[in-house]
Coordinates of C-alpha atoms in Angstrom, one line a residue:
M794 CA 5.7 -70.0 -6.3
V795 CA 2.3 -71.6 -5.9
N796 CA 2.9 -74.2 -8.7
K797 CA 6.5 -74.8 -7.5
T798 CA 8.1 -73.6 -10.7
I799 CA 10.1 -70.8 -9.1
D800 CA 12.7 -73.2 -7.7
R801 CA 13.6 -74.5 -11.2
V802 CA 13.7 -71.0 -12.6
A803 CA 15.8 -69.7 -9.7
D804 CA 18.4 -72.4 -10.2
L805 CA 19.0 -71.2 -13.7
V806 CA 19.7 -67.6 -12.6
R807 CA 23.3 -66.5 -12.1
G808 CA 23.4 -63.6 -9.8
P809 CA 20.7 -62.0 -7.7
L810 CA 17.1 -63.1 -8.2
L811 CA 14.4 -60.4 -8.5
I812 CA 10.7 -61.3 -8.1
V813 CA 8.2 -58.4 -8.6
G814 CA 4.4 -58.1 -8.6
P815 CA 1.7 -56.9 -6.3
S816 CA 1.1 -60.3 -4.8
T817 CA 4.8 -61.2 -4.3
P818 CA 5.2 -62.6 -0.8
L819 CA 7.6 -60.4 1.2
W820 CA 9.4 -63.2 3.0
P821 CA 13.1 -64.1 2.4
E822 CA 12.3 -67.8 2.0
A823 CA 10.5 -67.0 -1.3
L824 CA 14.0 -66.7 -2.9
G825 CA 14.9 -70.3 -1.9
G826 CA 18.2 -69.3 -0.4
H827 CA 19.2 -67.0 -3.3
E828 CA 20.2 -63.4 -2.8
G829 CA 18.0 -60.8 -4.5
A830 CA 15.0 -58.6 -4.0
L831 CA 11.3 -59.0 -3.6
G832 CA 8.9 -56.3 -4.8
G833 CA 5.4 -56.5 -3.6
S834 CA 2.7 -54.8 -1.6
L835 CA 1.7 -54.3 2.0
V836 CA -1.9 -53.9 3.1
R837 CA -2.5 -50.6 4.8
D838 CA -6.2 -51.0 5.4
L839 CA -7.3 -54.7 5.7
D840 CA -11.1 -54.0 5.9
A841 CA -11.0 -51.8 2.8
A842 CA -8.8 -54.2 0.9
V843 CA -11.2 -57.1 1.6
R844 CA -14.2 -55.0 0.5
M845 CA -12.5 -53.9 -2.7
V846 CA -11.3 -57.4 -3.6
E847 CA -14.8 -58.8 -3.0
L848 CA -16.1 -56.1 -5.5
G849 CA -13.6 -57.3 -8.0
Y850 CA -11.0 -54.5 -7.8
G851 CA -7.4 -55.3 -8.7
A852 CA -4.1 -54.2 -7.2
E853 CA -3.8 -51.1 -9.3
H854 CA -7.1 -49.7 -7.9
L855 CA -6.1 -50.6 -4.3
L856 CA -2.7 -48.9 -4.8
R857 CA -4.4 -45.7 -6.1
Q858 CA -6.8 -45.7 -3.1
R859 CA -3.8 -46.1 -0.8
V860 CA -5.2 -49.4 0.6
L861 CA -2.0 -51.1 -0.6
E862 CA 1.5 -49.7 -0.4
K863 CA 4.4 -50.8 -2.6
A864 CA 7.3 -52.4 -0.7
T865 CA 10.7 -53.9 -1.5
L866 CA 12.7 -56.4 0.5
L867 CA 16.4 -56.9 -0.1
V868 CA 17.7 -60.4 0.8
G869 CA 21.5 -60.8 1.1
L870 CA 22.3 -57.7 -0.9
N871 CA 24.3 -54.6 0.2
K872 CA 21.7 -51.9 0.8
S873 CA 24.0 -49.0 0.1

């Protein structure tokens, strides 16, 4: 997304688009108008997250410490 390659890749996908990773932005516009799902993280404790990132800890550690929480956003898909 940062280097603008997601648009070219998304245009090649037939069907729903799925983007997953701890830093995936959980906003529908990330799918560029496609339907699909975004799997990322929500910060539960901002102060702790900032301290841990400053110390070099990664997403796995922040998830284990419950500073991050896994989250999924469905865009244009039937949720049932």
